[in-house]
Amino acid sequence: MAARTLYAAIRDGDLKARKFRRRTVILHEDLMIFLKNLPEVGVQTAVTTVEVSKN
């Protein structure tokens, strides 16, 4: 998971974070709660169709 994604989750209030000086700190428990609350991937959501146009 990219840092940008984590910062967006923090900004949106989906992930708890703390500050230590200039560092953003995420506790293990808070990360596990965030990950457990993510939707599960099913067969239909895991496969997407992408159309590519050739010009």
PDB file of C-alpha atoms in Angstrom:
ATOM      1  CA  MET A   1       0.000   0.000   0.000  1.00  0.00           C
ATOM      2  CA  ALA A   2       1.434   3.364  -1.000  1.00  0.00           C
ATOM      3  CA  ALA A   3       2.107   6.136   1.492  1.00  0.00           C
ATOM      4  CA  ARG A   4      -0.197   8.399  -0.515  1.00  0.00           C
ATOM      5  CA  THR A   5      -3.058   5.923   0.038  1.00  0.00           C
ATOM      6  CA  LEU A   6      -2.407   5.811   3.778  1.00  0.00           C
ATOM      7  CA  TYR A   7      -2.272   9.606   4.037  1.00  0.00           C
ATOM      8  CA  ALA A   8      -5.585   9.827   2.168  1.00  0.00           C
ATOM      9  CA  ALA A   9      -7.134   7.328   4.605  1.00  0.00           C
ATOM     10  CA  ILE A  10      -5.837   9.403   7.523  1.00  0.00           C
ATOM     11  CA  ARG A  11      -7.200  12.603   5.964  1.00  0.00           C
ATOM     12  CA  ASP A  12     -10.600  10.965   5.387  1.00  0.00           C
ATOM     13  CA  GLY A  13     -10.734   9.742   8.987  1.00  0.00           C
ATOM     14  CA  ASP A  14     -10.567   6.053   8.049  1.00  0.00           C
ATOM     15  CA  LEU A  15      -7.177   5.464   9.679  1.00  0.00           C
ATOM     16  CA  LYS A  16      -5.977   6.778  13.031  1.00  0.00           C
ATOM     17  CA  ALA A  17      -2.535   8.333  13.118  1.00  0.00           C
ATOM     18  CA  ARG A  18      -0.408  10.207  15.606  1.00  0.00           C
ATOM     19  CA  LYS A  19       2.379  12.717  15.246  1.00  0.00           C
ATOM     20  CA  PHE A  20       5.796  12.382  16.824  1.00  0.00           C
ATOM     21  CA  ARG A  21       7.709  15.533  16.061  1.00  0.00           C
ATOM     22  CA  ARG A  22       7.491  15.695  12.256  1.00  0.00           C
ATOM     23  CA  ARG A  23       6.725  12.017  11.757  1.00  0.00           C
ATOM     24  CA  THR A  24       3.314  10.472  11.213  1.00  0.00           C
ATOM     25  CA  VAL A  25       2.994   7.307  13.265  1.00  0.00           C
ATOM     26  CA  ILE A  26       0.402   4.574  12.757  1.00  0.00           C
ATOM     27  CA  LEU A  27       0.014   2.034  15.537  1.00  0.00           C
ATOM     28  CA  HIS A  28      -0.079  -1.623  14.558  1.00  0.00           C
ATOM     29  CA  GLU A  29      -3.536  -2.055  16.106  1.00  0.00           C
ATOM     30  CA  ASP A  30      -4.931   0.911  14.161  1.00  0.00           C
ATOM     31  CA  LEU A  31      -3.498  -0.404  10.891  1.00  0.00           C
ATOM     32  CA  MET A  32      -4.987  -3.855  11.538  1.00  0.00           C
ATOM     33  CA  ILE A  33      -8.422  -2.321  12.233  1.00  0.00           C
ATOM     34  CA  PHE A  34      -8.171  -0.293   9.026  1.00  0.00           C
ATOM     35  CA  LEU A  35      -7.192  -3.345   6.975  1.00  0.00           C
ATOM     36  CA  LYS A  36      -9.900  -5.536   8.520  1.00  0.00           C
ATOM     37  CA  ASN A  37     -12.523  -2.915   7.613  1.00  0.00           C
ATOM     38  CA  LEU A  38     -11.571  -2.912   3.938  1.00  0.00           C
ATOM     39  CA  PRO A  39     -14.039  -4.713   1.682  1.00  0.00           C
ATOM     40  CA  GLU A  40     -13.233  -8.280   0.746  1.00  0.00           C
ATOM     41  CA  VAL A  41     -12.431  -8.976  -2.854  1.00  0.00           C
ATOM     42  CA  GLY A  42     -14.855 -11.286  -4.600  1.00  0.00           C
ATOM     43  CA  VAL A  43     -14.613 -12.827  -8.021  1.00  0.00           C
ATOM     44  CA  GLN A  44     -16.638 -10.044  -9.649  1.00  0.00           C
ATOM     45  CA  THR A  45     -14.762  -7.183  -7.987  1.00  0.00           C
ATOM     46  CA  ALA A  46     -11.329  -8.681  -8.621  1.00  0.00           C
ATOM     47  CA  VAL A  47     -11.745  -8.832 -12.384  1.00  0.00           C
ATOM     48  CA  THR A  48     -12.226  -5.653 -14.369  1.00  0.00           C
ATOM     49  CA  THR A  49     -12.460  -5.158 -18.085  1.00  0.00           C
ATOM     50  CA  VAL A  50     -10.222  -2.591 -19.706  1.00  0.00           C
ATOM     51  CA  GLU A  51     -10.840  -1.482 -23.259  1.00  0.00           C
ATOM     52  CA  VAL A  52      -7.879  -0.304 -25.275  1.00  0.00           C
ATOM     53  CA  SER A  53      -8.487   1.667 -28.415  1.00  0.00           C
ATOM     54  CA  LYS A  54      -5.968   1.414 -31.210  1.00  0.00           C
ATOM     55  CA  ASN A  55      -5.630   4.555 -33.272  1.00  0.00           C
TER      56      ASN A  55
END
